[in-house]
Amino acid sequence: MARVYNFSAGPSCLPEEVLQACAAEMMDYNGTGQSVMEMSHRSKAYEPIIQDAEAMVRKLMNVPDNYKVLFVQGGGSTQFAMVAENLGIHTGKAAYIETGVWAKKAAAEAKKLGVEVDIIASSKDKNYSYIPKVEKIEGDYDYAYICFNNTIMGTHYEYIPDTGNIPLVADISSCVLSEPLDVSKFGLLFAGAQKNLAPAGVTLVIIREDLIPEVENCRAGTPTMLAYKTHADNDSMYNTPPCYTIYVLGKVLHWIEANGGAEGMLKRNKEKADYLYNYLDNNEGNFYHATTEIGSRSLMNVPFLTKYSTGATDEASLAKEKEINDKFVKEAAAAGLVNLKGHRLVGGMRASIYNAMTLDGVKALVDFMKKFAKENA
Ligand SMILES: Cc1ncc(COP(=O)(O)O)c(C=O)c1O
């Protein structure tokens, strides 16, 4: 079967060059007669793999020397707890900006662990279709928390809130290395790898060294594995790391470098997103529309609705809406464009167009959308 264009929100498509390179080394990595999947993480062959992955993160993200780069497990969701357990330890208070599901889950987890959470801004009033403008965050907070790209809602910060001396924590799971980012503006960044970096299984954490507490100074009851110090002191090798995922991550980082680094990714991503949003904003008969406000739109996740999503809640309208959405997703899949079903909180469709998605893929999607609109007008 020919390869499809995969618009999944995560895990997501990976660059074909990376998949081919992994396949070529599957049976014999670098003359070792083994796959990287089979190797001890303490072996001479594996050590350079994880070291190179870290060096590439530092290079591509321009990570200052006073930051640790960690590879941990448990996904973005475990970071919701780790952030609170490791950073919420002085005043025990934290500020969260609520921009959708992932920010809400992070705040709920902090609360569960006993941190006093202030929701200082929210875009709930318009179903999280925009990013609230918060110029300055002040107060006796241990940290301030934002979700920089909201995978489900399709929104993205176009600014970095000024938090003064309060460490700013950002979940960059769905936009990591999609654009240049000034790491020094943040106390902690984290990203589950399964969208822009690698297959699922590893989470990248970049943390300013002075924010890493001793294990015993984390919030009471913090398990050893959930203390950043444990991983920082052991070069992310306290226990067995997700070896193969880190190996693929290294290959993806080299692919990013070969394609212009973070600047190159931004150019590529803007081109793709502009092509899609331009069609959504200007399509004949307004058959489709984007759900997000201009000024808050994600380059990575693009939710959209058809004219049959009217907001009406009577049975006939809901049935028609569902029929059209299901038809779109089914016919798109038959045309080789897969994983376009929208999240139930937004409805309609969602195209996730991470770094590895090509402009050709986005053009194929828009061509399909034009045809579908004509046939279902
Ligand atoms: C922005 C964001 N944060 C956190 C998560 C949760 O990540 P995980 O499934 O790795 O726990 C997701 C998952 O899609 C996400 O999109």
mmCIF file of N, CA, C and O and ligand atoms in Angstrom, residues 9-10 74-78 80 102 145 147 149-152 171-174 190 192-195 203 354, ligand 1:
data_model
loop_
_atom_site.group_PDB
_atom_site.id
_atom_site.type_symbol
_atom_site.label_atom_id
_atom_site.label_comp_id
_atom_site.label_asym_id
_atom_site.label_seq_id
_atom_site.Cartn_x
_atom_site.Cartn_y
_atom_site.Cartn_z
ATOM 1 N N ALA A 9 -3.196 13.830 15.531
ATOM 2 C CA ALA A 9 -2.724 14.801 16.535
ATOM 3 C C ALA A 9 -1.600 14.228 17.385
ATOM 4 O O ALA A 9 -0.953 14.948 18.139
ATOM 5 N N GLY A 10 -1.385 12.946 17.337
ATOM 6 C CA GLY A 10 -0.280 12.338 18.073
ATOM 7 C C GLY A 10 -0.677 10.989 18.628
ATOM 8 O O GLY A 10 -1.772 10.888 19.159
ATOM 9 N N GLY A 74 6.575 8.743 31.013
ATOM 10 C CA GLY A 74 5.299 9.107 31.628
ATOM 11 C C GLY A 74 4.515 10.153 30.843
ATOM 12 O O GLY A 74 3.414 10.530 31.244
ATOM 13 N N GLY A 75 5.065 10.603 29.720
ATOM 14 C CA GLY A 75 4.327 11.519 28.860
ATOM 15 C C GLY A 75 4.131 12.898 29.468
ATOM 16 O O GLY A 75 4.557 13.170 30.603
ATOM 17 N N GLY A 76 3.472 13.743 28.696
ATOM 18 C CA GLY A 76 3.161 15.094 29.178
ATOM 19 C C GLY A 76 2.353 15.029 30.465
ATOM 20 O O GLY A 76 2.535 15.852 31.371
ATOM 21 N N SER A 77 1.487 14.040 30.578
ATOM 22 C CA SER A 77 0.586 13.959 31.732
ATOM 23 C C SER A 77 1.346 13.802 33.045
ATOM 24 O O SER A 77 0.914 14.322 34.077
ATOM 25 N N THR A 78 2.460 13.096 33.022
ATOM 26 C CA THR A 78 3.249 12.948 34.248
ATOM 27 C C THR A 78 3.915 14.277 34.620
ATOM 28 O O THR A 78 4.131 14.570 35.795
ATOM 29 N N PHE A 80 2.514 17.081 34.465
ATOM 30 C CA PHE A 80 1.538 17.890 35.215
ATOM 31 C C PHE A 80 1.808 17.728 36.717
ATOM 32 O O PHE A 80 1.719 18.673 37.489
ATOM 33 N N TRP A 102 -5.654 20.583 28.193
ATOM 34 C CA TRP A 102 -4.356 20.201 28.761
ATOM 35 C C TRP A 102 -3.925 21.136 29.880
ATOM 36 O O TRP A 102 -3.300 20.710 30.848
ATOM 37 N N TYR A 145 2.107 28.880 34.902
ATOM 38 C CA TYR A 145 2.019 27.735 33.984
ATOM 39 C C TYR A 145 1.151 28.078 32.760
ATOM 40 O O TYR A 145 0.038 28.594 32.902
ATOM 41 N N CYS A 147 0.024 26.446 28.662
ATOM 42 C CA CYS A 147 0.124 25.431 27.603
ATOM 43 C C CYS A 147 0.312 26.208 26.307
ATOM 44 O O CYS A 147 -0.617 26.857 25.835
ATOM 45 N N ASN A 149 0.891 25.545 23.115
ATOM 46 C CA ASN A 149 0.113 25.181 21.914
ATOM 47 C C ASN A 149 -0.954 24.188 22.351
ATOM 48 O O ASN A 149 -0.634 23.133 22.909
ATOM 49 N N ASN A 150 -2.206 24.552 22.080
ATOM 50 C CA ASN A 150 -3.322 23.749 22.574
ATOM 51 C C ASN A 150 -3.810 22.819 21.467
ATOM 52 O O ASN A 150 -4.567 23.220 20.581
ATOM 53 N N THR A 151 -3.361 21.595 21.560
ATOM 54 C CA THR A 151 -3.527 20.585 20.520
ATOM 55 C C THR A 151 -4.986 20.362 20.134
ATOM 56 O O THR A 151 -5.299 20.169 18.960
ATOM 57 N N ILE A 152 -5.845 20.376 21.123
ATOM 58 C CA ILE A 152 -7.265 20.080 20.860
ATOM 59 C C ILE A 152 -7.980 21.311 20.307
ATOM 60 O O ILE A 152 -8.706 21.234 19.315
ATOM 61 N N ASP A 171 4.084 23.961 28.658
ATOM 62 C CA ASP A 171 3.882 22.680 27.971
ATOM 63 C C ASP A 171 4.004 22.959 26.477
ATOM 64 O O ASP A 171 3.162 23.651 25.896
ATOM 65 N N ILE A 172 5.081 22.466 25.871
ATOM 66 C CA ILE A 172 5.282 22.685 24.428
ATOM 67 C C ILE A 172 5.180 21.358 23.660
ATOM 68 O O ILE A 172 5.793 21.186 22.611
ATOM 69 N N SER A 173 4.361 20.442 24.208
ATOM 70 C CA SER A 173 4.259 19.100 23.607
ATOM 71 C C SER A 173 3.934 19.150 22.118
ATOM 72 O O SER A 173 4.479 18.371 21.341
ATOM 73 N N SER A 174 3.030 20.047 21.729
ATOM 74 C CA SER A 174 2.594 20.004 20.336
ATOM 75 C C SER A 174 3.179 21.124 19.482
ATOM 76 O O SER A 174 2.705 21.358 18.371
ATOM 77 N N PHE A 190 8.488 21.497 28.805
ATOM 78 C CA PHE A 190 8.437 20.051 28.600
ATOM 79 C C PHE A 190 7.620 19.724 27.357
ATOM 80 O O PHE A 190 6.776 20.509 26.924
ATOM 81 N N GLY A 192 6.025 16.048 25.422
ATOM 82 C CA GLY A 192 5.907 14.646 25.030
ATOM 83 C C GLY A 192 6.403 14.567 23.592
ATOM 84 O O GLY A 192 6.124 15.451 22.787
ATOM 85 N N ALA A 193 7.145 13.506 23.257
ATOM 86 C CA ALA A 193 7.843 13.493 21.967
ATOM 87 C C ALA A 193 6.961 13.125 20.777
ATOM 88 O O ALA A 193 7.339 13.354 19.625
ATOM 89 N N GLN A 194 5.778 12.574 21.050
ATOM 90 C CA GLN A 194 5.065 11.848 19.998
ATOM 91 C C GLN A 194 4.368 12.696 18.933
ATOM 92 O O GLN A 194 3.578 12.175 18.162
ATOM 93 N N LYS A 195 4.694 13.996 18.892
ATOM 94 C CA LYS A 195 4.109 14.824 17.839
ATOM 95 C C LYS A 195 5.194 15.325 16.889
ATOM 96 O O LYS A 195 5.158 15.063 15.701
ATOM 97 N N THR A 203 9.690 11.908 27.080
ATOM 98 C CA THR A 203 9.287 13.303 27.279
ATOM 99 C C THR A 203 10.546 14.131 27.489
ATOM 100 O O THR A 203 11.400 13.777 28.310
ATOM 101 N N TYR A 354 2.128 18.750 11.752
ATOM 102 C CA TYR A 354 3.401 18.904 12.459
ATOM 103 C C TYR A 354 4.551 19.019 11.460
ATOM 104 O O TYR A 354 4.370 18.861 10.250
HETATM 105 C C1 LIG B 1 -0.373 19.919 24.756
HETATM 106 C C2 LIG B 1 -0.444 18.560 25.347
HETATM 107 N N1 LIG B 1 -0.019 18.383 26.612
HETATM 108 C C3 LIG B 1 -0.065 17.159 27.200
HETATM 109 C C4 LIG B 1 -0.550 16.073 26.532
HETATM 110 C C5 LIG B 1 -0.591 14.742 27.210
HETATM 111 O O1 LIG B 1 0.471 14.007 26.751
HETATM 112 P P1 LIG B 1 0.673 12.452 27.065
HETATM 113 O O2 LIG B 1 -0.369 11.702 26.313
HETATM 114 O O3 LIG B 1 2.065 12.225 26.561
HETATM 115 O O4 LIG B 1 0.566 12.281 28.531
HETATM 116 C C6 LIG B 1 -0.990 16.200 25.212
HETATM 117 C C7 LIG B 1 -1.472 15.033 24.462
HETATM 118 O O5 LIG B 1 -1.873 15.088 23.334
HETATM 119 C C8 LIG B 1 -0.931 17.486 24.614
HETATM 120 O O6 LIG B 1 -1.352 17.660 23.356
#
